[in-house]
Every structure is written in C-alpha cells, then in structure tokens.
mmCIF file of C-alpha atoms and ligand atoms in Angstrom:
data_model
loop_
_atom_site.group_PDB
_atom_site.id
_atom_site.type_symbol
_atom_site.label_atom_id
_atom_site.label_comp_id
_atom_site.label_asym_id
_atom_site.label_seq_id
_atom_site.Cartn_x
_atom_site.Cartn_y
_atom_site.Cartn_z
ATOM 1 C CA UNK A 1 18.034 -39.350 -63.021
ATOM 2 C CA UNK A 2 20.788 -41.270 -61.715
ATOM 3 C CA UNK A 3 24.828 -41.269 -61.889
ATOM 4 C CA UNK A 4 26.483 -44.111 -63.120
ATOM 5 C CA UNK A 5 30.077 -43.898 -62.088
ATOM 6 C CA UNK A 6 32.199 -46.130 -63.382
ATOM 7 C CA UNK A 7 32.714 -44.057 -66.447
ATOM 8 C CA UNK A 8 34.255 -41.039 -64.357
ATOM 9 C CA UNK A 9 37.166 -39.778 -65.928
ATOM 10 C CA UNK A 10 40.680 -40.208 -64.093
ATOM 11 C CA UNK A 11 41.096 -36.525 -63.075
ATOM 12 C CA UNK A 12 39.477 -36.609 -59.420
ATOM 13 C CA UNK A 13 38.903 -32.834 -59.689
ATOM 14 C CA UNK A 14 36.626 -33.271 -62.914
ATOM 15 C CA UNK A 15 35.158 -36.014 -61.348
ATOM 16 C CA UNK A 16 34.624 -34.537 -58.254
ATOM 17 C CA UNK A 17 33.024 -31.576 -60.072
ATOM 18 C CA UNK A 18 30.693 -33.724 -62.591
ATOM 19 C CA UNK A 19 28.861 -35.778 -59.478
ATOM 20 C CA UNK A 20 28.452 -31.815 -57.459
ATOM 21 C CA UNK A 21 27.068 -30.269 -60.520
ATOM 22 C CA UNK A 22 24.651 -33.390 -61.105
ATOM 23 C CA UNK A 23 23.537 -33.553 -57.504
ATOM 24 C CA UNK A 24 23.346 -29.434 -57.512
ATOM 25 C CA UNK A 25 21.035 -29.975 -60.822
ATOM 26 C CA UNK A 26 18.618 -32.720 -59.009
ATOM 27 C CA UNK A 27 20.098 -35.762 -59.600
ATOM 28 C CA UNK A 28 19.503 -37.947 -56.663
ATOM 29 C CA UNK A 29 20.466 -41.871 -56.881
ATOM 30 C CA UNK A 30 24.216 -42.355 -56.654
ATOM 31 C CA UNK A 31 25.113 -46.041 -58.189
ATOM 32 C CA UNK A 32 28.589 -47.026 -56.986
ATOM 33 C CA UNK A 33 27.992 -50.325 -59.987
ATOM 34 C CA UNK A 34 29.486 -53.412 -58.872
ATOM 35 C CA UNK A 35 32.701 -54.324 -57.886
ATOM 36 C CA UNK A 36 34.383 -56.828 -60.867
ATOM 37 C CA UNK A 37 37.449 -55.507 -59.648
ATOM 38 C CA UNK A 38 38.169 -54.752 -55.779
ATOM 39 C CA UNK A 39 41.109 -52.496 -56.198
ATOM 40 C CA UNK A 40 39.497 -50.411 -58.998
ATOM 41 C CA UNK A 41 36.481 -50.207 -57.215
ATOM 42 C CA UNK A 42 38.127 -49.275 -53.624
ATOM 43 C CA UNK A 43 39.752 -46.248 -56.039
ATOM 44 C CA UNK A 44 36.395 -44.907 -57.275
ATOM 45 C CA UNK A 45 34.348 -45.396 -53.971
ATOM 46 C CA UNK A 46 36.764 -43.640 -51.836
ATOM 47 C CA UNK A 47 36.837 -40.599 -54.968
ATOM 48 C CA UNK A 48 33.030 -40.997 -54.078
ATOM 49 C CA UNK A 49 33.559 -40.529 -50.694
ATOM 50 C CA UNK A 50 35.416 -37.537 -51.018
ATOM 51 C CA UNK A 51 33.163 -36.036 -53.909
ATOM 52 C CA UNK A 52 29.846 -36.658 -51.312
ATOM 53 C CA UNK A 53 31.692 -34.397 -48.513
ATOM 54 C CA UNK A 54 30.788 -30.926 -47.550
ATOM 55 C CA UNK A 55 27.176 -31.608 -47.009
ATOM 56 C CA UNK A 56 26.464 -33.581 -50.639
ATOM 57 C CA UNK A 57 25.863 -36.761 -49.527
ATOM 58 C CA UNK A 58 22.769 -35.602 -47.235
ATOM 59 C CA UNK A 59 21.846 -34.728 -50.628
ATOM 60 C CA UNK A 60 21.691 -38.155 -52.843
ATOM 61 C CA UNK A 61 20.635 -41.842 -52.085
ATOM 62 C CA UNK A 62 24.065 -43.845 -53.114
ATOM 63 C CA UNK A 63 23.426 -47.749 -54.016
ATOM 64 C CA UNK A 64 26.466 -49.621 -53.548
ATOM 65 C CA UNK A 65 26.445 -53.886 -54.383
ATOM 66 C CA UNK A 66 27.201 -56.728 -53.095
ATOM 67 C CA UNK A 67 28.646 -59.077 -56.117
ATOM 68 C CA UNK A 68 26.759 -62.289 -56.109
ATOM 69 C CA UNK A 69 28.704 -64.386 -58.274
ATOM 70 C CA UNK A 70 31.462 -63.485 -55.957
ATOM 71 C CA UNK A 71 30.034 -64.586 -52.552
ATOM 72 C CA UNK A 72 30.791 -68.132 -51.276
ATOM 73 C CA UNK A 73 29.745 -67.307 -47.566
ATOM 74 C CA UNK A 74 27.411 -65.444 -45.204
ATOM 75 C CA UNK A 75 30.244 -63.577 -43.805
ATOM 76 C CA UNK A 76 31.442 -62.345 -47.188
ATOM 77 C CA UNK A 77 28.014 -59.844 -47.063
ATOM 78 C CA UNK A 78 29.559 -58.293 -43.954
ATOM 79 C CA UNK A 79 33.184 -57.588 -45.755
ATOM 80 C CA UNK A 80 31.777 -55.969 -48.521
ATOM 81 C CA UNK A 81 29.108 -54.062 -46.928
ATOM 82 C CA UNK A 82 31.687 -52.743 -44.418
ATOM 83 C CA UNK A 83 34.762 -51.952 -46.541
ATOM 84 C CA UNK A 84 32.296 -49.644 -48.750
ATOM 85 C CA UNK A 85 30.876 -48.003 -45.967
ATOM 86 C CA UNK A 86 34.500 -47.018 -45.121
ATOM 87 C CA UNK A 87 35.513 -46.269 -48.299
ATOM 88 C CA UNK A 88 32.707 -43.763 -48.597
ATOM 89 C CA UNK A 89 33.043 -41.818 -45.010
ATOM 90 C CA UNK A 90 29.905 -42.600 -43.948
ATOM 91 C CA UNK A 91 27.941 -45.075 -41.965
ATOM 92 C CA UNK A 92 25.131 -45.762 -43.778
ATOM 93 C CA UNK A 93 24.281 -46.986 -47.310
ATOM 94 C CA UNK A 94 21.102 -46.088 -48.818
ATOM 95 C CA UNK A 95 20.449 -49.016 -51.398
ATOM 96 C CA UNK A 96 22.226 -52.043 -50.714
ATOM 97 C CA UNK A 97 22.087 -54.043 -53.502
ATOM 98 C CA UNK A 98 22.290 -57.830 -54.141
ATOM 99 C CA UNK A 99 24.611 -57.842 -57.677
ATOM 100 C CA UNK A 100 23.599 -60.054 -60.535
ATOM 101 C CA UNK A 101 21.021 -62.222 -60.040
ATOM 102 C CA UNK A 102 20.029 -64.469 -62.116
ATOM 103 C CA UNK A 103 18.850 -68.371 -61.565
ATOM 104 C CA UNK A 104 21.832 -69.731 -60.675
ATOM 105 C CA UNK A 105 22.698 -67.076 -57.981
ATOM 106 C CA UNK A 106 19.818 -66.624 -56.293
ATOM 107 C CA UNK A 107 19.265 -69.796 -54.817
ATOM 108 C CA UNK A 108 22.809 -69.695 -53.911
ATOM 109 C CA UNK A 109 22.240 -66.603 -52.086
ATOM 110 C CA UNK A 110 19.477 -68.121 -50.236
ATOM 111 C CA UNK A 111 21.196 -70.971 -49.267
ATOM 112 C CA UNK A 112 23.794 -68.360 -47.684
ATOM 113 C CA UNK A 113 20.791 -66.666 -45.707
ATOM 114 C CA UNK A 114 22.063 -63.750 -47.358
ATOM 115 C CA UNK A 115 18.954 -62.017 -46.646
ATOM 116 C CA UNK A 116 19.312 -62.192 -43.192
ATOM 117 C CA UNK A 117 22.472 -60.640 -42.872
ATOM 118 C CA UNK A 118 20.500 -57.977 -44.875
ATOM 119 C CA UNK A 119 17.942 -57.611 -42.259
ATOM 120 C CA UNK A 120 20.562 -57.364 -39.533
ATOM 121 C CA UNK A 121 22.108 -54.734 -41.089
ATOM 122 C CA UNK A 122 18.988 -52.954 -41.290
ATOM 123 C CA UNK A 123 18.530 -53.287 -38.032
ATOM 124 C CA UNK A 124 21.758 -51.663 -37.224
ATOM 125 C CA UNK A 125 21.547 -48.597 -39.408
ATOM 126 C CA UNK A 126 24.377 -49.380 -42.014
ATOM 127 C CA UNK A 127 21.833 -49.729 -45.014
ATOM 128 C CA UNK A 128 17.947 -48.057 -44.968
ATOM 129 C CA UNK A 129 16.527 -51.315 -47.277
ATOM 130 C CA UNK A 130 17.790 -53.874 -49.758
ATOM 131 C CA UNK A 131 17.500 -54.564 -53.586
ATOM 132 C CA UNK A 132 19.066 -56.087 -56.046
ATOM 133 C CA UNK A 133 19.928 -55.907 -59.639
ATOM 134 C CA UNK A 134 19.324 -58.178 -62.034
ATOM 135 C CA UNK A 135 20.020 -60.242 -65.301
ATOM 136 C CA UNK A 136 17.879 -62.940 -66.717
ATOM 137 C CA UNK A 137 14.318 -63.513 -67.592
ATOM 138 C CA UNK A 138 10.833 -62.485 -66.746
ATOM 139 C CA UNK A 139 10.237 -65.607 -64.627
ATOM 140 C CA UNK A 140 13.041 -65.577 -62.607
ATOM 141 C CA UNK A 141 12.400 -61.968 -61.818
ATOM 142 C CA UNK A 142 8.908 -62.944 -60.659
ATOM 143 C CA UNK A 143 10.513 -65.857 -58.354
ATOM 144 C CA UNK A 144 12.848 -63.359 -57.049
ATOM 145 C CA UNK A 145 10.425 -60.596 -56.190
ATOM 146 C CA UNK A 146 8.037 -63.250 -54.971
ATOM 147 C CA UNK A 147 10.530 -64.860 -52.346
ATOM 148 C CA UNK A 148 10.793 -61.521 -50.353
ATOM 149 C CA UNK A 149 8.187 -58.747 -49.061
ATOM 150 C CA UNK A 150 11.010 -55.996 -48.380
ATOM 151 C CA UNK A 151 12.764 -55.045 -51.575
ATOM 152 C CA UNK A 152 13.027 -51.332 -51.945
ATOM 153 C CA UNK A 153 14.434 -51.714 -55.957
ATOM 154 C CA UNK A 154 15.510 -53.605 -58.561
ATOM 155 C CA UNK A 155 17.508 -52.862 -61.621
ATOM 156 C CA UNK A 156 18.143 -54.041 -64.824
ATOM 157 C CA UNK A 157 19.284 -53.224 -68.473
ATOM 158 C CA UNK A 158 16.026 -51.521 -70.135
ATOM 159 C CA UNK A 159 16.271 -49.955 -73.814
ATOM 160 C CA UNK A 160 14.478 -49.726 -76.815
ATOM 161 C CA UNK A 161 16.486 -53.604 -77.607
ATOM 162 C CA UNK A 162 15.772 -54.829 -74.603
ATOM 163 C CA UNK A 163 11.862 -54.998 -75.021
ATOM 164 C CA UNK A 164 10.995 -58.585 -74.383
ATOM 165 C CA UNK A 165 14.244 -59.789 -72.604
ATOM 166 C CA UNK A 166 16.093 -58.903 -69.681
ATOM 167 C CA UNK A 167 13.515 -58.950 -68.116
ATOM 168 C CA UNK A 168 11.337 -56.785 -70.474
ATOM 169 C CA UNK A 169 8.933 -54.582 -70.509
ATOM 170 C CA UNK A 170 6.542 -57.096 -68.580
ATOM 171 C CA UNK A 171 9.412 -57.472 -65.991
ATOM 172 C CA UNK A 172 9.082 -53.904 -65.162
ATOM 173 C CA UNK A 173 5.566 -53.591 -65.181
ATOM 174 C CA UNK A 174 5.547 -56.406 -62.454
ATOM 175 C CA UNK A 175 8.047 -55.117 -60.403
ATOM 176 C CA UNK A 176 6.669 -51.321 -60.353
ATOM 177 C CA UNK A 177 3.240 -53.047 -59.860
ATOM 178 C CA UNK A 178 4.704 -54.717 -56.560
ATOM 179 C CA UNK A 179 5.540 -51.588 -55.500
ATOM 180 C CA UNK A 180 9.111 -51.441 -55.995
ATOM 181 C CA UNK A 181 11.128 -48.502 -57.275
ATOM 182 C CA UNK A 182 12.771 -49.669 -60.354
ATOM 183 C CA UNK A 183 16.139 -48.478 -61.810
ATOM 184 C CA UNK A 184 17.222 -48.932 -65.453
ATOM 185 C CA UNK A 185 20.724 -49.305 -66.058
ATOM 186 C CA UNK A 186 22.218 -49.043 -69.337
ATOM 187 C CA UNK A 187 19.423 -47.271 -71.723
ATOM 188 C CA UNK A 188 21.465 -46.723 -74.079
ATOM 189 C CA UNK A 189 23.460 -49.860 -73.981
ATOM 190 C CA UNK A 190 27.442 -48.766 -72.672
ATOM 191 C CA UNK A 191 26.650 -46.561 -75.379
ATOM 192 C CA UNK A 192 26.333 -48.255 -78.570
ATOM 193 C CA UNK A 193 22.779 -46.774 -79.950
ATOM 194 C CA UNK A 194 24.891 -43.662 -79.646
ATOM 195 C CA UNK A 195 27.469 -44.733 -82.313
ATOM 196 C CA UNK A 196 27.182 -44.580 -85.963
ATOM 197 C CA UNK A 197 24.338 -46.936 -86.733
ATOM 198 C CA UNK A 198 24.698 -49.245 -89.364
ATOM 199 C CA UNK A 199 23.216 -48.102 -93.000
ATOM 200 C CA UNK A 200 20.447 -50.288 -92.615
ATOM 201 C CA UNK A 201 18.993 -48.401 -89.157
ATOM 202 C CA UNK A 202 20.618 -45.060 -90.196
ATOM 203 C CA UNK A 203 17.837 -45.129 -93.249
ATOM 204 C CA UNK A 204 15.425 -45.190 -90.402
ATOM 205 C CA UNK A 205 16.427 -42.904 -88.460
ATOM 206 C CA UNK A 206 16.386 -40.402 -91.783
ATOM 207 C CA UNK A 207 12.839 -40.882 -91.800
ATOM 208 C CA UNK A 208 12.619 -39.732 -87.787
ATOM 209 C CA UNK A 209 10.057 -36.486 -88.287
ATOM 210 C CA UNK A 210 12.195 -34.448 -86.110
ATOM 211 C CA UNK A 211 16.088 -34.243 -85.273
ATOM 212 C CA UNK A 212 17.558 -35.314 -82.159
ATOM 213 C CA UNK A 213 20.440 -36.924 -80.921
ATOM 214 C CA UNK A 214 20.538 -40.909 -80.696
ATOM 215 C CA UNK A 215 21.259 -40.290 -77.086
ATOM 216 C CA UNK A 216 18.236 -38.348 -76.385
ATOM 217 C CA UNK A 217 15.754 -40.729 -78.368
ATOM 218 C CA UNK A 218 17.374 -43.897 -76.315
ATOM 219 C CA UNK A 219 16.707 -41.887 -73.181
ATOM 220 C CA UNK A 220 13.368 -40.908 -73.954
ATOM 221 C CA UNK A 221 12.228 -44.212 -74.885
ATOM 222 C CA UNK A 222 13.109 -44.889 -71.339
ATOM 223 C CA UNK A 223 11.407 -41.992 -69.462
ATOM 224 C CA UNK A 224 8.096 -42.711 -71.473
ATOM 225 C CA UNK A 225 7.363 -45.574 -69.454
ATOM 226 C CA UNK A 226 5.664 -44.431 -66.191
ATOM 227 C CA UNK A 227 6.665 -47.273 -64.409
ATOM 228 C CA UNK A 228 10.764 -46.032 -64.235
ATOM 229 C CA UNK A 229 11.393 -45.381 -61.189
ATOM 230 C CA UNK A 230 15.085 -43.853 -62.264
ATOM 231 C CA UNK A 231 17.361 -44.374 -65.185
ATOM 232 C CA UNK A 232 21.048 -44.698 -64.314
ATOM 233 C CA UNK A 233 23.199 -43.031 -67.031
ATOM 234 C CA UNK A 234 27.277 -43.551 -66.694
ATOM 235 C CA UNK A 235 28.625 -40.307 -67.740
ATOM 236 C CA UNK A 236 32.115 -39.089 -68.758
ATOM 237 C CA UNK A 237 32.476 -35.964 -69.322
ATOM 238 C CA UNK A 238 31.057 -32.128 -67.839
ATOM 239 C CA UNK A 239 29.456 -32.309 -71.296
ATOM 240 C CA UNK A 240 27.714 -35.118 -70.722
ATOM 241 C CA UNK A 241 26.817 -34.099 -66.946
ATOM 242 C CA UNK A 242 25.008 -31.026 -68.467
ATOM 243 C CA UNK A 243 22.947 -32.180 -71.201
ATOM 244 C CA UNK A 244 21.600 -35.302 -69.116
ATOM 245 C CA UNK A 245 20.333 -33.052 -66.795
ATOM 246 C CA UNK A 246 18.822 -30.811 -68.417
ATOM 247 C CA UNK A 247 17.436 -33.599 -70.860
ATOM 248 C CA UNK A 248 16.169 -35.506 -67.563
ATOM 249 C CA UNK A 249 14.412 -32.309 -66.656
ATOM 250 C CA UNK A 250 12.152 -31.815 -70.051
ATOM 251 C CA UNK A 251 11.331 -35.359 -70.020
ATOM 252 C CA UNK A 252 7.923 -37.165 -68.755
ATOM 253 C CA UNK A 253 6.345 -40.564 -69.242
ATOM 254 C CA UNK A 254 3.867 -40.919 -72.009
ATOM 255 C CA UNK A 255 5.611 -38.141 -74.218
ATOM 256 C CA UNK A 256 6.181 -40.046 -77.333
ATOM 257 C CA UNK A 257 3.738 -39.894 -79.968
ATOM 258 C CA UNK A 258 2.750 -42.830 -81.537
ATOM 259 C CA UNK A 259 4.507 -42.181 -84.870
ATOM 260 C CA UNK A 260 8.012 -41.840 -82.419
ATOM 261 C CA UNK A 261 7.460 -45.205 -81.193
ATOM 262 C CA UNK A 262 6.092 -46.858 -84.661
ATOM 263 C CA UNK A 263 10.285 -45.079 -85.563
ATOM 264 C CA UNK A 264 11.796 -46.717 -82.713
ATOM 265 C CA UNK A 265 10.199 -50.019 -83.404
ATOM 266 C CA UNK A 266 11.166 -49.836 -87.303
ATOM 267 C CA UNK A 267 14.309 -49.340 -85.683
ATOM 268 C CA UNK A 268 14.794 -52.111 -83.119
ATOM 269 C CA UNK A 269 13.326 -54.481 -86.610
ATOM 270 C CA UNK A 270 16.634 -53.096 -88.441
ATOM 271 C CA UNK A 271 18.871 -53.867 -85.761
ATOM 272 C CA UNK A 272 17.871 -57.635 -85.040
ATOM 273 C CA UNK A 273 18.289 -58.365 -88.515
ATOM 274 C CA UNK A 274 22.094 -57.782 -88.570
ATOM 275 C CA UNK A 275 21.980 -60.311 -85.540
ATOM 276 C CA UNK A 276 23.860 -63.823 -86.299
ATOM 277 C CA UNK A 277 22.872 -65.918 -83.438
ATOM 278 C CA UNK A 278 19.033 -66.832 -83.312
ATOM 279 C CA UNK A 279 19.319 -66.891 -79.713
ATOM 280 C CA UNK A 280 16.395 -65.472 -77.309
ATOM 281 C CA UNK A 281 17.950 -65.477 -74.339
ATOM 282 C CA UNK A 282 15.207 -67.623 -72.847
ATOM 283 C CA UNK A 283 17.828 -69.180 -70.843
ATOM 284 C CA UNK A 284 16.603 -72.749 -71.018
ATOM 285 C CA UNK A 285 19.768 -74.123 -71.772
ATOM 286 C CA UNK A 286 21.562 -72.869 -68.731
ATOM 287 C CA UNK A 287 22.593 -73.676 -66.171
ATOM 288 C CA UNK A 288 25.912 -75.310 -67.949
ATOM 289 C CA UNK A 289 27.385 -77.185 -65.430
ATOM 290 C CA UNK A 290 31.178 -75.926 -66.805
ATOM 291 C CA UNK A 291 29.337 -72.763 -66.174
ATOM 292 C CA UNK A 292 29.593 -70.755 -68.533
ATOM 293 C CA UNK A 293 26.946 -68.225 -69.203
ATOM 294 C CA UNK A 294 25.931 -69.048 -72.734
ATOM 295 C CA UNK A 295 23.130 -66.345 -73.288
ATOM 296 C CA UNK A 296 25.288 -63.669 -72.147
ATOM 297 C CA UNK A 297 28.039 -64.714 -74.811
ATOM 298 C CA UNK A 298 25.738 -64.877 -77.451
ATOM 299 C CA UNK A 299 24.198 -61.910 -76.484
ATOM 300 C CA UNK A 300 27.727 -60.095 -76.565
ATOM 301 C CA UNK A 301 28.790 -62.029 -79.811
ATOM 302 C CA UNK A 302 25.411 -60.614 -81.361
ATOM 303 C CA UNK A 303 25.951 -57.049 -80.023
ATOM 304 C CA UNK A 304 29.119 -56.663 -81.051
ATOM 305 C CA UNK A 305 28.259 -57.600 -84.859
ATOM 306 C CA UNK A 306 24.645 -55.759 -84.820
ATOM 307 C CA UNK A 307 26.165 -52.525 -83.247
ATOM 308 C CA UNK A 308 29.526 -53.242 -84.948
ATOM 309 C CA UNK A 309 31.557 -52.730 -81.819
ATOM 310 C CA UNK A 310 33.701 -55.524 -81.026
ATOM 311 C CA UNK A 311 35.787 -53.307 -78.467
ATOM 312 C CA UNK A 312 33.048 -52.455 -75.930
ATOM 313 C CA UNK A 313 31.734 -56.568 -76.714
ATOM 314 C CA UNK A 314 35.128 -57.257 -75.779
ATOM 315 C CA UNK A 315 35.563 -55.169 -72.748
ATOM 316 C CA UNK A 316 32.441 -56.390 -71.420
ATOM 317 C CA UNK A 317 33.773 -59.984 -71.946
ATOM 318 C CA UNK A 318 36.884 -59.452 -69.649
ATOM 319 C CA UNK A 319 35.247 -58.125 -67.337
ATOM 320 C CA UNK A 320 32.388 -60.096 -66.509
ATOM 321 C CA UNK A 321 35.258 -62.675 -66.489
ATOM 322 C CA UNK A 322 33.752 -64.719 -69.741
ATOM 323 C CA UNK A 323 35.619 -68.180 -71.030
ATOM 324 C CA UNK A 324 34.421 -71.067 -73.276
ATOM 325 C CA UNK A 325 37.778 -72.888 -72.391
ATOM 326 C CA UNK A 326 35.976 -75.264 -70.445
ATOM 327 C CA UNK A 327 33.546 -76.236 -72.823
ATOM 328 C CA UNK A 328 33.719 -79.683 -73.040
ATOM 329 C CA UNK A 329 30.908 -80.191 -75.624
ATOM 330 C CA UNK A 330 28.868 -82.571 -73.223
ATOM 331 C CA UNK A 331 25.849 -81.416 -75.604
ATOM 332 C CA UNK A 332 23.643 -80.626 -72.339
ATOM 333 C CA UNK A 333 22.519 -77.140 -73.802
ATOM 334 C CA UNK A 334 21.993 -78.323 -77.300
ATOM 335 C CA UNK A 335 19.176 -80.737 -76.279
ATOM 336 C CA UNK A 336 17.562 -77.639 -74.042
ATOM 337 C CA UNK A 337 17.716 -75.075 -76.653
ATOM 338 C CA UNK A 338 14.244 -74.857 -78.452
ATOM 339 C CA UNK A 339 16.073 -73.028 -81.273
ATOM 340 C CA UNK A 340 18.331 -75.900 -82.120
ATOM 341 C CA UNK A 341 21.445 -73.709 -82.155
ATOM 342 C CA UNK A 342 24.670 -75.127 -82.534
ATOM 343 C CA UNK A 343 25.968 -74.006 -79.484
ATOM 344 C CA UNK A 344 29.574 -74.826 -78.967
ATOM 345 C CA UNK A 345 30.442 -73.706 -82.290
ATOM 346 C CA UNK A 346 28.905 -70.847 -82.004
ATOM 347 C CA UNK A 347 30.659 -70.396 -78.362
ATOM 348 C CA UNK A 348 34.179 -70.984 -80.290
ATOM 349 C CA UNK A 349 33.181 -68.269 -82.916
ATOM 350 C CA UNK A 350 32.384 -66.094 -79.765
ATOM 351 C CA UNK A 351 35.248 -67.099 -77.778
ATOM 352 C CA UNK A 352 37.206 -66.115 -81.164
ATOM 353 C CA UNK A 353 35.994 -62.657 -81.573
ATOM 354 C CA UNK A 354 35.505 -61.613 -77.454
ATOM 355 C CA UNK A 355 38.813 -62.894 -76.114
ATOM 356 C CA UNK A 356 41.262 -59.957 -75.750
ATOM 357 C CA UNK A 357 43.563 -61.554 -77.886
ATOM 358 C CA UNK A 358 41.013 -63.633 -80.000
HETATM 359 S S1 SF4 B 1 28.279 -78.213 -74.411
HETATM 360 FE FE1 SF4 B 1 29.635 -76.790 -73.352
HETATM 361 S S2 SF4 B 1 28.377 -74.993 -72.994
HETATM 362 FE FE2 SF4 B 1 26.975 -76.664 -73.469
HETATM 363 S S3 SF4 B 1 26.401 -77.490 -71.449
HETATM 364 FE FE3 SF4 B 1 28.129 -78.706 -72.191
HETATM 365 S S4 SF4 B 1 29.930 -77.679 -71.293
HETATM 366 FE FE4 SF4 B 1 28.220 -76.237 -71.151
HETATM 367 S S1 SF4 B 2 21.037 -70.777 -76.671
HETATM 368 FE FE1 SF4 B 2 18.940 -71.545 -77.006
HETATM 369 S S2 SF4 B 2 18.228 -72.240 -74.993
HETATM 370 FE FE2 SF4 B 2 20.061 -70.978 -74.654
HETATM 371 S S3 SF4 B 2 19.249 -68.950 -74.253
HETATM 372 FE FE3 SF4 B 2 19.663 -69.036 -76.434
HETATM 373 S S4 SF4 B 2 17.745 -69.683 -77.407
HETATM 374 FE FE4 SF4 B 2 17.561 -70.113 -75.206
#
C-alpha cells in the first residue's frame, strides 16, 4: 500500500505520527503528489522530511514529481529535482516521476530532452529510476511506454469507474505486461464512492450479499487485479491510517467472487446513468489550441453531478488551474468529437458550476 500525502492534516505531530505508524505497519511507497502549488508543496515535503528522520526513510521508497505542464526548459528538471531533495534531507529520490502526461505533454517533454536530464541524474545518485504518471488514453500510454526501455512505474487513476478510460484496465495490463510496477492513484476517486451514493446505486448496494464499507469494496476492486503493483491511498486521519493497513494486509488479487464483481458492475451501470455529458474521454477533440483540457472538464462537470459533489469537482477545478475563458468557439473540437457534443455550451455550463464563484 502506498501513502498519499496531500491529505495530511495540519497538525505536524499527527502527521508525523500517521506516515511512522503506516511505514511501522508495512507500508512502503511514499508519494509526495505533485506540486500545483510550490509553496504548499515546499510545506508538506519538508514535514516529510522531518517525518522520514530517525532511520524511517531507509524504510520506504518516496516518489516525488516533476510537473509537466509546468516545465518550459531542460533546466527546470534540475530545480525541481533539487529543491525536493533538499526539502526532504536526503540525497536521493527513489521514484522520480514525470507529472501528467498526456499527448500534449509528452512530446513537449521530449522536445526538452527531459529524459536525459533523467539519465544524468541517475547517473549521479539523486534518483534510483524514472516514471511517470499519467492521464489520458490507452494509446497514448502505449506511445509513452513504447518511446523508453527504462521506466521503473507508471501511475494513474484506476477504480471500479475508471474501467475503460484513463487508461483502463487494458492500460494496466500493458504496462504490468512491460514489466513496469504500476501505481493506482485515486481508487476511490478523492473520495467520492465513499459518500452517500445516490438512491439509484444505494439500491444496489442493498442487494451487496455481505456488508462492508464503500471504502473497502472500492479498494478491493483494486487489489483484485494482479497486475497492481501498489495503490496509493491519501489519508487523513490515525483512523484512516489504521484501517488501510490492516485492510491492505487481508487483501489479495483474485479475491472477489464473481457475484462481487457482477455488484460492482450493476453499480458502475447506476452511476453512468446520472451522467449528463455523453463524453468518452477518447480525447479526439483535443488538443484545443486555447488549450483548454475539454475531457477533463467534462469529466469533472459529470463527476460532480453523478457523485453529487460539486465541492471536491470544484476543488479539483482550481487546482488543476481549469478556465473556459478563452474559449473562443472556433468549433475545432466539435468537428473531432465522434459524439457530436455541443461542446462550448456544455464548457459554459461547466465553467458555470466548477468556477469558485460560478
Ligand atoms: S471551440 Fe473552444 S474548446 Fe473547442 S477547440 Fe475552439 S477554443 Fe477550444
Ligand atoms: S468531447 Fe467528444 S471528442 Fe472530446 S473527449 Fe469527449 S467524446 Fe471525445
């Protein structure tokens, strides 16, 4: 199991005592997420840094990112490598992981020779190998693990919704058939199939043969799949700490009877159909050249009515620094999208609901 940490409560003796207890309890993959914000992130990697003294960080792998979508040079890789690395008290990262790729930062990280910075720093010690983590489709994925022999991981949002997008089910099959560990990040997605579902899915789950918590079917889902390498859970609270653990620890792959995942499909059905944009998130209609990441809204516009949980939609929006204001209705990703949505209206509807103050 891994530790997500952005999540830790403010209280750096709590926090300090939830990421000891996990490691003392066997987790071992430390992800230090990526840094949207620089100051909020120096804050919670040097808290890191502090937690991993007195002999814990011998004891945990720690992943720490390098933002894609924030890199406009080569030398960039170098200042965010090396400000973590001092942040954390230590001189040597673990994972270092390429943040966010998708098909429109990839090749822009190529054209940097990013991956040769990567390689130099292997060479000198401050990270063991390179990986990246990842949002878009199947085929991308396959480019991306393709293009490079030495990945050591990817990651990527996996959970019972995310079956045939993001990259899927087949996504992680290929990359765990390539040989690379693969981390899931958000199983139970920032923690909405752990709300109050909606009556429609809540009949469902009444039908569920046994009781358990929505948190431990999401994360069983996840472990049943022998190719998961890890599943990266951002926890809270001590609470949370403890029963992840011990969860993680009764869980294997293949555990789920069939009837559990007929229930978990009857479930994902019941979801979708609360969804209001018909979108796939096949990505064909990207990349806008306002850019603006159209899937993503719709995917957050969509979430936040199917799980009805406009706040987290909305946090999510501000921070992955969302805007429609520069739509300019050119019509480019109406003619690509095989669906024939609408899609600036439906971005103004988004825009509407996502924007703090919409
Ligand atoms: S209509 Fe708007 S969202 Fe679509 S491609 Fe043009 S600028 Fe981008
Ligand atoms: S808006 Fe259309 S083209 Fe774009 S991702 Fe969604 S379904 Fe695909």
């Amino acid at each position: 199991m891994g530790f997500g940490v952005r999540q830790l409560p403010l209280l750096e003796s709590e926090s300090i005592k939830m990421i000891r207890y996990a490691i003392d309890h066997g987790v071992n993959y430390l992800d230090l997420g990526c840094p949207y914000d620089m100051r909020q992130h120096e804050r919670l990697t040097r808290l890191i840094g502090r937690a991993l003294q007195d002999g814990y960080r011998q004891k945990i792998r720690v992943a720490a990112s390098l933002p894609a979508f924030l890199i406009n040079a080569s030398p960039d890789f170098e200042r965010y490598l090396n400000n973590q690395l001092t942040w954390l008290q230590t001189d040597r990262i673990d994972f270092f992981l390429l943040s966010g790729l998708n098909r429109e930062t990839w090749p822009r990280l190529q054209g940097l020779d990013i991956l040769s910075r990567a390689e130099g720093a292997m060479r000198d010690g401050r990270i063991d190998r390179p990986g990246f983590s990842f949002h878009d489709d199947f085929q991308t994925l396959r480019g991306i693990l393709d293009a490079y022999d030495n990945w050591a991981l990817c990651q990527f949002q996996y959970s019972y919704m995310d079956v045939d997008h993001h990259p899927g089910v087949g996504g992680l099959k290929y990359a765990a058939d390539k040989g690379l560990a693969v981390v899931i990040a958000e199983p139970l997605r920032w923690g909405r199939l752990t709300k109050e579902p909606p009556e429609s899915v809540a009949k469902v789950w009444a039908s569920a043969s046994q009781e358990r918590k929505l948190s431990e079917w999401g994360l069983r889902w996840v472990w049943n799949h022998p190719e998961v390498a890890t599943v990266v859970s951002d926890m809270s609270t001590m609470e949370q700490v403890v029963e992840n653990v011990a969860l993680a620890g009764s869980a294997e792959a293949d555990s789920l009877t069939v009837q559990e995942q007929v229930l978990i499909s009857r479930v994902r059905d019941a979801y979708r159909k609360l969804s209001s944009i018909p979108c796939t998130a096949c990505r064909g209609c990207m990349p806008c050249p306002e850019g603006i990441d159209v899937p993503r809204i719709f995917e957050l516009y969509n979430d936040a009515i199917m799980y009805g949980d406009v706040e987290t939609a909305r946090s999510i929006y501000r921070i992955e620094q969302h805007s429609t204001d520069s739509c300019n209705e050119c019509g480019a990703c109406v003619k690509a999208c095989g669906k024939e949505i609408t899609i600036p209206d439906w971005l103004k509807k988004a825009h509407q609901l996502l924007a703090e103050h919409g």
